[in-house]
């Protein structure tokens, strides 16, 4: 059994935040991340970085946080009642990028480490994370590249990892009330600890490192594609689904809000501008309908 | 004990929907409600009416629904485990009005009747409802009129009703993660049955009837007040709080989504256009700051 090393995880996460911000900012070509450091009364704090009104990114947040407390909130113990009453540390990097151009998809990534402790007992710990893509207009080559990168990040850890985490992502990022996936998926994992600390940490790092390799080429390829008001309005409409998912279902959002996390950092994931239209439906045969028919379905991409 | 009469409630609710739509449409002066009737596979249906891009109302929905099923969803039995497994009927009128002009507040009203049955046992039933106001710019005379109308609707039923339902409204429409009320409140009640069916129904009718008397004069007074892009942007920003409340906390919304209600009718309450700005704060001394300092606080208005 390898030694649990929360400090090594923290060092990795801070560096990952730096590297992702540097690459996104470079690809944006105009915007810069502005940093806010914050502390939390109950323990811990974070380093939020937000880029608004960049050349490509309309609003993007890359947040590091490390919070601890004497008791896990209900959202964390609902599925694991044995953890109730344990003290905990949670650390992670979480990001959401909302581009201006409707041809550039929204992306989300998160890697996290949890440790729950009780005097006289072995700590309970696990890693979680993943990344997923939410296009407004579908391009097969983009989605294949996204999933291939996800696949390659998992491959050194076993052939079963990608299919399992891909399925988990499809299951997790699903709006039940719409009977609709949030996007085209990617990877999602949680409760990762059975391979021991070193291997679990290595897999989490591999996935954390892969996000920018998965996203940046798509940003680069689509950012200068001309669009009109029609595509923009469809993007604003579809962003509503993002809000619905994050506020109704997302465990990270609910955990953050319930555990007294920093609201502005947690809700940094919400799009800058959003519309809701009553009972809107795409016209058959349009690119908007193609998003629903060909992309917002569970599909094997590689 | 007076006889329970669900049909009388239904007749009242359908008529209330008609009367409210007629008055709102008249005050709008340009917009018309478009009706969608829908049925629900599990039982029941509804009559949704939506007015979009009116002269005053940017998006307004006045929805009647009557749903029934063999088992209450978890959101309804969490606080009343004795109801688990009972068949139920829920009927109500629910409305949200989002005006264009930031000087006209958003308003919400809802009246509802629940009945849960089990063979061989007495039915369990109750009324619920209320109305609350969400201004973007505060006007004391508007808020006083709103609360005075609320007070007068409750007065015939006892002096304790208004203060109790007013407090309940303040407690209910509160965003814990922002430590902020949704608006300036009004009335909220639930589980109303101790006065018997006839009196409970009469109180619910009095509150249902009062909504348009409370709202229409405010619409009339503010709808032509000139505004600029600054007020509009603040309105879009504040609408974000409305979305956060409805998707994170609102029991009606969660009940609807969990019980397989019609998503488009439930989410009709969401504003047409919304913005989220990272860590935005109003400048001290501005009308925007006055909303927070003088209106988004718990206050006695009459």
XYZ file of C-alpha atoms in Angstrom:
604
model
C 0.000 0.000 0.000
C 1.520 3.291 -1.075
C 1.715 6.263 1.292
C -1.097 8.832 1.062
C 0.403 12.203 0.247
C -2.116 15.072 0.160
C 0.684 17.624 -0.256
C 1.831 16.024 -3.484
C -1.745 16.245 -4.777
C -1.965 19.897 -3.819
C 1.336 20.705 -5.541
C 0.132 18.955 -8.701
C -3.222 20.766 -8.670
C -1.684 24.224 -8.279
C 0.709 23.516 -11.134
C -2.109 22.130 -13.300
C -4.103 25.318 -12.746
C -1.073 27.368 -13.852
C -0.475 25.297 -16.959
C -4.102 25.242 -18.081
C -4.490 28.998 -17.588
C -1.288 29.658 -19.552
C -2.416 27.521 -22.492
C -5.973 28.851 -22.587
C -4.745 32.416 -22.378
C -2.252 31.803 -25.191
C -4.923 30.256 -27.414
C -7.329 33.059 -26.584
C -4.739 35.540 -27.761
C -6.375 38.492 -26.038
C -7.764 37.655 -22.625
C -5.940 37.326 -19.336
C -6.952 35.445 -16.215
C -7.559 37.603 -13.179
C -6.873 35.931 -9.858
C -8.825 36.103 -6.612
C -7.526 34.326 -3.559
C -10.073 33.615 -0.886
C -10.286 31.902 2.463
C -13.180 30.121 4.041
C -14.166 30.700 7.626
C -14.596 27.004 8.366
C -11.163 26.159 6.959
C -9.254 26.350 3.715
C -9.668 28.542 0.708
C -8.838 28.776 -2.915
C -7.411 30.541 -5.888
C -10.034 31.469 -8.470
C -8.959 32.600 -11.910
C -11.436 34.152 -14.270
C -11.042 35.346 -17.834
C -13.897 37.464 -19.141
C -14.452 39.009 -22.552
C -11.346 37.526 -24.098
C -10.904 37.262 -27.852
C -12.247 33.692 -27.840
C -13.405 33.036 -24.288
C -16.486 34.976 -23.224
C -16.191 33.701 -19.658
C -13.831 31.088 -18.363
C -13.030 30.116 -14.817
C -10.257 27.848 -13.603
C -10.565 27.362 -9.884
C -8.306 25.706 -7.366
C -9.766 25.070 -3.949
C -8.732 23.278 -0.811
C -11.407 23.201 1.832
C -11.550 21.314 5.087
C -13.993 20.961 7.883
C -15.010 18.955 10.879
C -18.051 17.382 9.252
C -18.960 16.367 5.720
C -22.084 17.991 4.282
C -25.172 15.867 3.434
C -24.474 15.841 -0.328
C -21.202 14.022 0.384
C -22.538 11.478 2.854
C -25.874 10.644 1.184
C -24.245 7.813 -0.725
C -21.706 6.987 2.005
C -23.392 7.182 5.397
C -20.291 5.646 7.022
C -18.525 8.977 6.495
C -21.004 11.043 8.480
C -19.219 12.870 11.261
C -15.724 12.471 9.827
C -13.522 15.495 9.317
C -12.566 16.021 5.712
C -10.301 17.727 3.245
C -11.358 18.276 -0.352
C -9.035 19.729 -2.947
C -9.432 20.112 -6.641
C -9.174 22.069 -9.831
C -12.441 22.750 -11.592
C -12.903 24.701 -14.775
C -15.559 25.705 -17.268
C -14.864 27.602 -20.499
C -17.694 29.422 -22.288
C -16.486 30.759 -25.669
C -18.118 33.582 -27.644
C -18.149 31.726 -30.927
C -20.974 29.152 -31.032
C -18.755 26.878 -33.113
C -16.337 26.511 -30.208
C -17.826 24.104 -27.669
C -18.045 24.758 -23.954
C -15.716 22.526 -21.973
C -15.522 21.440 -18.375
C -12.821 19.615 -16.468
C -12.341 18.720 -12.848
C -9.847 16.681 -10.849
C -10.266 16.274 -7.130
C -9.026 14.484 -4.059
C -11.041 13.740 -0.935
C -9.833 12.523 2.394
C -12.086 11.868 5.392
C -10.496 11.158 8.739
C -11.428 9.972 12.211
C -9.034 9.509 15.136
C -7.942 5.917 15.551
C -9.206 4.835 12.131
C -7.563 4.602 8.726
C -8.314 7.598 6.526
C -10.850 7.116 3.779
C -9.730 8.793 0.553
C -10.500 8.834 -3.113
C -9.862 10.655 -6.350
C -12.438 11.874 -8.804
C -12.582 13.909 -11.951
C -12.943 13.916 -15.700
C -13.728 16.246 -18.549
C -16.671 16.653 -20.886
C -17.518 18.684 -23.962
C -20.690 20.590 -24.786
C -20.885 21.641 -28.430
C -23.537 23.956 -29.853
C -22.833 22.770 -33.380
C -21.479 19.279 -33.868
C -18.283 18.395 -35.736
C -17.437 14.714 -35.800
C -13.704 15.310 -36.045
C -13.763 17.457 -32.913
C -15.675 14.902 -30.896
C -13.471 12.072 -32.114
C -10.340 14.015 -31.163
C -11.833 14.758 -27.728
C -12.637 11.118 -27.045
C -9.376 9.827 -28.548
C -7.423 12.074 -26.180
C -9.579 10.862 -23.293
C -8.972 7.281 -24.356
C -5.214 7.736 -24.627
C -5.013 9.285 -21.163
C -6.637 6.177 -19.684
C -4.946 3.513 -21.829
C -1.775 3.036 -19.692
C -4.008 2.151 -16.730
C -5.962 -0.647 -18.352
C -8.225 -1.233 -21.328
C -11.361 -1.103 -19.223
C -10.773 2.413 -17.883
C -11.861 4.489 -20.898
C -15.102 2.583 -21.605
C -16.008 2.626 -17.927
C -15.293 6.334 -17.396
C -16.904 7.210 -20.750
C -20.108 5.438 -19.734
C -20.005 7.033 -16.291
C -19.729 10.432 -17.966
C -22.713 9.704 -20.228
C -24.717 8.624 -17.183
C -23.688 11.557 -15.019
C -24.054 14.463 -17.441
C -27.631 13.692 -18.289
C -30.643 15.968 -17.807
C -33.408 13.596 -16.711
C -36.137 16.223 -17.029
C -35.121 16.795 -20.678
C -34.192 13.164 -21.369
C -31.103 14.672 -22.958
C -27.325 14.391 -22.432
C -25.593 17.656 -21.530
C -23.156 17.255 -24.387
C -20.987 14.621 -26.041
C -19.362 13.447 -22.839
C -15.803 12.418 -22.222
C -14.663 10.984 -18.902
C -16.104 10.936 -15.405
C -14.859 9.030 -12.393
C -15.296 9.131 -8.653
C -14.383 7.031 -5.604
C -11.129 5.993 -7.248
C -8.868 4.283 -4.704
C -8.766 0.529 -5.311
C -5.439 0.651 -7.171
C -3.775 2.327 -4.167
C -2.690 5.926 -3.788
C 0.210 6.075 -6.273
C -1.593 4.504 -9.216
C -4.844 6.340 -8.535
C -2.979 9.637 -8.335
C -1.138 8.816 -11.574
C -4.415 8.158 -13.385
C -5.904 11.379 -12.053
C -2.809 13.275 -13.272
C -2.991 11.667 -16.677
C -6.605 12.797 -17.047
C -5.880 16.262 -15.645
C -2.989 16.700 -18.080
C -5.054 15.482 -21.043
C -7.775 18.123 -20.785
C -5.842 20.894 -22.498
C -4.577 18.498 -25.181
C -8.207 17.587 -25.821
C -9.630 21.106 -25.853
C -7.009 23.446 -27.279
C -6.935 22.009 -30.817
C -10.737 22.328 -30.990
C -10.568 25.948 -29.833
C -7.851 26.610 -32.417
C -9.797 24.980 -35.247
C -13.148 26.688 -34.590
C -12.384 30.081 -33.090
C -12.252 31.970 -36.389
C -15.219 30.258 -38.019
C -17.686 33.023 -38.981
C -21.102 32.911 -37.359
C -24.260 34.971 -37.382
C -26.971 35.984 -34.926
C -28.795 32.725 -35.557
C -25.928 30.607 -34.219
C -25.410 33.033 -31.355
C -29.058 32.800 -30.283
C -28.958 29.024 -30.434
C -25.836 29.047 -28.267
C -27.565 31.267 -25.675
C -30.557 28.951 -25.692
C -28.468 25.803 -25.291
C -26.521 27.432 -22.459
C -29.775 27.218 -20.507
C -29.296 23.452 -20.372
C -25.882 24.004 -18.820
C -27.452 26.091 -16.075
C -30.206 23.534 -15.531
C -27.701 20.718 -15.172
C -25.338 22.548 -12.852
C -28.007 23.850 -10.497
C -30.320 20.834 -10.431
C -27.968 17.853 -10.674
C -24.289 18.642 -10.358
C -22.916 17.104 -7.173
C -19.860 19.379 -7.121
C -22.059 22.477 -7.275
C -24.437 21.214 -4.599
C -21.546 20.055 -2.397
C -19.927 23.460 -2.742
C -23.081 25.419 -1.954
C -23.990 23.148 0.986
C -20.501 23.034 2.469
C -20.323 26.816 2.626
C -17.959 27.075 -0.324
C -17.368 30.401 -2.010
C -20.518 31.015 -4.039
C -18.886 33.184 -6.696
C -16.237 30.540 -7.358
C -18.753 27.718 -7.488
C -21.151 29.578 -9.787
C -18.307 30.743 -12.012
C -19.401 27.730 -14.083
C -22.597 29.489 -15.153
C -22.576 31.021 -18.628
C -22.273 34.807 -18.986
C -25.492 35.213 -20.973
C -28.330 32.718 -21.294
C -31.809 32.578 -22.757
C -34.825 30.415 -22.105
C -37.498 30.163 -24.801
C -40.752 28.426 -24.084
C -41.097 25.117 -25.898
C -38.530 25.853 -28.580
C -37.777 23.072 -31.057
C -35.200 23.012 -33.869
C -36.518 22.774 -37.418
C -35.892 19.356 -38.943
C -32.957 19.285 -41.317
C -31.136 22.263 -39.775
C -27.677 22.188 -38.137
C -29.473 22.820 -34.824
C -31.554 19.670 -35.310
C -28.371 17.794 -36.231
C -26.933 18.608 -32.803
C -29.849 16.813 -31.167
C -30.056 13.948 -33.647
C -26.399 13.134 -34.189
C -24.543 14.437 -31.145
C -26.838 14.584 -28.114
C -27.189 10.826 -28.096
C -25.104 8.132 -26.496
C -22.557 7.143 -29.114
C -19.185 5.441 -29.370
C -16.762 7.996 -30.789
C -13.619 5.961 -31.362
C -66.183 19.087 9.102
C -66.993 20.431 5.660
C -67.081 18.180 2.609
C -63.892 18.013 0.501
C -64.701 19.116 -3.015
C -61.790 18.851 -5.466
C -64.043 19.759 -8.401
C -64.928 23.101 -6.851
C -61.216 23.816 -6.470
C -60.577 22.910 -10.077
C -63.391 25.143 -11.306
C -62.025 28.033 -9.259
C -58.473 27.513 -10.541
C -59.483 27.428 -14.206
C -61.492 30.608 -13.751
C -58.620 32.272 -11.860
C -56.269 31.485 -14.728
C -58.737 33.089 -17.164
C -59.185 36.213 -15.075
C -55.465 36.738 -14.419
C -54.577 36.266 -18.088
C -57.292 38.721 -19.143
C -56.087 41.401 -16.732
C -52.389 40.956 -17.507
C -53.056 41.017 -21.211
C -55.154 44.170 -20.873
C -52.454 45.924 -18.841
C -49.790 44.776 -21.273
C -51.750 46.390 -24.081
C -49.927 44.480 -26.818
C -49.243 40.885 -25.926
C -51.558 37.903 -26.022
C -51.366 34.649 -24.145
C -50.886 31.591 -26.308
C -52.324 28.396 -24.907
C -50.895 24.880 -24.911
C -52.892 22.047 -23.495
C -50.942 18.998 -22.531
C -51.514 15.620 -20.955
C -49.224 13.561 -18.819
C -48.696 9.883 -19.406
C -48.965 9.019 -15.707
C -52.255 10.923 -15.338
C -53.563 14.420 -15.681
C -52.390 17.382 -17.656
C -52.607 21.086 -17.857
C -53.263 24.287 -19.677
C -50.156 26.449 -20.087
C -50.498 30.026 -21.223
C -47.479 31.992 -22.267
C -47.142 35.589 -23.352
C -43.812 36.472 -24.948
C -42.508 39.785 -26.240
C -45.528 41.755 -25.187
C -45.434 45.521 -24.826
C -44.697 45.250 -21.097
C -44.206 41.545 -20.426
C -41.061 40.045 -21.917
C -42.096 36.546 -20.857
C -45.012 35.579 -18.699
C -46.481 32.199 -18.016
C -49.737 31.399 -16.256
C -50.072 27.681 -15.896
C -52.915 25.516 -14.703
C -52.116 21.899 -14.005
C -53.894 18.935 -12.524
C -51.694 15.896 -12.166
C -52.341 12.631 -10.406
C -50.429 9.486 -9.799
C -50.210 6.330 -7.789
C -47.236 7.423 -5.706
C -45.997 10.749 -4.399
C -42.457 11.712 -5.476
C -39.655 12.004 -2.858
C -39.751 15.833 -2.792
C -43.337 15.626 -1.520
C -42.820 12.930 1.102
C -39.433 14.040 2.493
C -41.190 16.128 5.127
C -44.217 13.811 5.426
C -43.044 10.212 5.363
C -46.570 9.063 6.339
C -47.677 9.922 2.796
C -45.230 7.613 1.046
C -47.096 5.188 -1.167
C -50.370 7.123 -1.241
C -51.972 8.026 -4.524
C -52.273 11.753 -5.055
C -53.842 14.573 -6.977
C -52.183 17.965 -7.206
C -53.832 20.917 -8.883
C -52.816 24.516 -9.042
C -52.270 27.734 -10.880
C -48.711 28.972 -10.968
C -47.459 32.071 -12.693
C -44.338 34.141 -13.171
C -44.212 37.461 -15.007
C -40.903 38.826 -16.291
C -41.354 42.362 -17.652
C -39.005 44.111 -20.112
C -38.776 47.316 -18.128
C -36.407 46.926 -15.160
C -38.611 49.301 -13.157
C -41.475 46.805 -13.281
C -40.781 44.009 -10.786
C -41.039 40.335 -11.562
C -43.966 38.698 -9.793
C -44.867 35.163 -8.903
C -48.084 33.666 -7.592
C -49.258 30.154 -6.944
C -52.305 28.529 -5.406
C -52.527 24.796 -5.105
C -54.493 21.918 -3.643
C -53.111 18.514 -2.741
C -54.983 15.384 -1.857
C -53.340 12.070 -0.995
C -55.506 8.998 -0.686
C -55.308 5.408 0.477
C -58.141 2.874 0.439
C -59.812 2.565 3.817
C -58.238 5.719 5.223
C -59.375 9.325 5.372
C -57.882 11.437 2.609
C -55.046 13.776 3.571
C -55.392 17.135 1.863
C -54.082 20.653 2.114
C -53.942 23.984 0.353
C -50.839 26.018 -0.347
C -49.897 29.143 -2.207
C -48.975 32.776 -1.988
C -47.404 35.510 -4.051
C -44.119 37.358 -3.903
C -42.503 40.302 -5.646
C -38.974 40.645 -6.999
C -38.072 44.236 -7.856
C -34.905 45.259 -9.674
C -35.253 48.836 -8.460
C -37.029 49.465 -5.198
C -40.006 51.800 -4.741
C -41.399 51.941 -1.226
C -44.918 52.784 -2.372
C -44.990 49.715 -4.618
C -43.845 47.376 -1.894
C -46.253 48.887 0.624
C -49.144 48.462 -1.805
C -48.085 44.853 -2.471
C -47.985 43.986 1.212
C -51.132 45.959 2.043
C -53.045 43.957 -0.569
C -51.592 40.756 0.837
C -52.573 41.824 4.325
C -56.132 42.701 3.321
C -56.621 39.334 1.611
C -55.749 37.564 4.856
C -57.485 39.904 7.331
C -60.980 38.280 7.216
C -59.409 34.995 8.308
C -57.683 36.233 11.435
C -55.110 38.802 12.492
C -52.346 36.231 12.759
C -52.570 35.063 9.136
C -50.732 37.900 7.375
C -47.761 38.061 9.783
C -47.426 34.274 9.716
C -47.634 33.930 5.927
C -45.409 37.006 5.450
C -42.710 35.480 7.656
C -43.102 32.130 5.918
C -42.570 33.892 2.582
C -39.427 35.625 3.850
C -38.097 32.295 5.098
C -38.997 30.376 1.961
C -37.795 32.768 -0.756
C -34.288 33.018 0.607
C -31.063 32.129 -1.201
C -28.925 30.561 1.512
C -25.796 30.471 -0.659
C -26.126 34.240 -1.225
C -27.498 35.010 2.249
C -30.049 37.085 0.364
C -33.849 37.168 0.039
C -35.156 36.621 -3.493
C -37.170 39.816 -3.342
C -39.436 41.736 -1.009
C -41.709 38.798 -0.236
C -45.436 38.744 0.208
C -47.283 35.614 1.317
C -46.406 31.941 1.419
C -48.387 29.117 2.985
C -48.524 25.372 2.794
C -50.198 22.462 4.593
C -53.286 24.580 5.186
C -56.135 22.387 6.426
C -56.765 22.944 10.143
C -59.708 25.287 9.591
C -61.505 22.632 7.560
C -62.067 22.501 3.819
C -64.497 25.409 3.348
C -62.523 27.988 5.285
C -59.169 26.841 3.950
C -60.508 27.004 0.401
C -61.934 30.478 1.067
C -58.563 31.737 2.286
C -56.808 30.254 -0.722
C -59.353 31.965 -3.013
C -58.898 35.274 -1.261
C -55.135 35.092 -1.804
C -55.520 33.882 -5.389
C -57.892 36.754 -6.164
C -55.612 39.321 -4.513
C -52.593 38.700 -6.723
C -53.783 40.734 -9.682
C -54.967 43.546 -7.396
C -51.478 43.592 -5.903
C -49.551 43.460 -9.167
C -51.518 45.321 -11.808
C -51.265 48.803 -10.245
C -47.476 48.383 -9.980
C -47.251 47.332 -13.623
C -49.387 50.330 -14.575
C -47.314 52.783 -12.554
C -43.862 51.639 -13.766
C -44.344 50.336 -17.277
C -43.636 53.642 -19.025
C -40.773 54.762 -16.801
C -37.772 55.373 -19.121
C -34.711 53.221 -18.564
C -31.308 52.786 -20.126
C -28.879 49.965 -20.810
C -27.515 50.245 -17.284
C -30.862 49.320 -15.700
C -31.415 46.606 -18.285
C -28.064 44.979 -17.555
C -28.735 45.080 -13.829
C -32.096 43.430 -14.422
C -30.464 40.637 -16.459
C -27.900 40.145 -13.720
C -30.508 40.015 -10.940
C -32.572 37.556 -12.961
C -29.716 35.131 -12.346
C -30.804 34.996 -8.711
C -34.287 34.008 -9.833
C -32.850 31.086 -11.779
C -30.650 30.063 -8.862
C -33.600 30.053 -6.473
C -35.954 28.172 -8.744
C -33.507 25.453 -9.721
C -31.739 24.972 -6.382
C -34.464 25.529 -3.792
C -37.980 25.802 -5.148
C -40.041 22.840 -3.987
C -42.656 23.332 -6.704
C -40.011 23.192 -9.408
C -38.289 20.152 -7.930
C -41.633 18.416 -7.315
C -42.608 19.075 -10.914
C -39.353 17.827 -12.400
C -39.274 14.737 -10.146
C -42.913 13.824 -10.639
C -42.508 13.771 -14.408
C -44.328 17.057 -14.889
C -44.150 18.860 -18.194
C -40.660 20.391 -18.234
C -41.515 23.313 -20.502
C -44.406 24.336 -18.264
C -42.383 24.023 -15.086
C -39.397 25.934 -16.452
C -41.657 28.601 -17.948
C -40.749 30.425 -14.711
C -37.190 31.005 -15.910
C -36.450 34.469 -17.282
C -36.090 34.940 -21.048
C -32.573 36.409 -20.873
C -30.160 36.228 -17.964
C -26.566 37.132 -17.236
C -24.058 35.968 -14.658
C -21.089 38.202 -13.882
C -18.292 36.947 -11.721
C -18.188 38.608 -8.291
C -20.166 41.682 -9.306
C -20.971 44.190 -6.566
C -23.070 47.364 -6.785
C -21.277 50.665 -6.204
C -22.199 52.192 -2.856
C -24.699 55.013 -3.129
C -26.238 53.827 -6.417
C -29.871 52.749 -6.955
C -28.531 49.213 -7.430
C -26.918 49.308 -3.984
C -30.185 50.684 -2.567
C -31.990 47.548 -3.741
C -29.673 45.426 -1.605
C -29.531 47.798 1.377
C -33.155 48.893 1.629
C -35.222 46.209 -0.074
C -33.435 42.859 -0.001
C -33.686 42.725 3.767
C -36.393 41.425 6.049
C -38.625 44.383 6.741
C -42.142 45.142 7.914
C -43.879 46.954 5.078
C -47.204 47.962 6.631
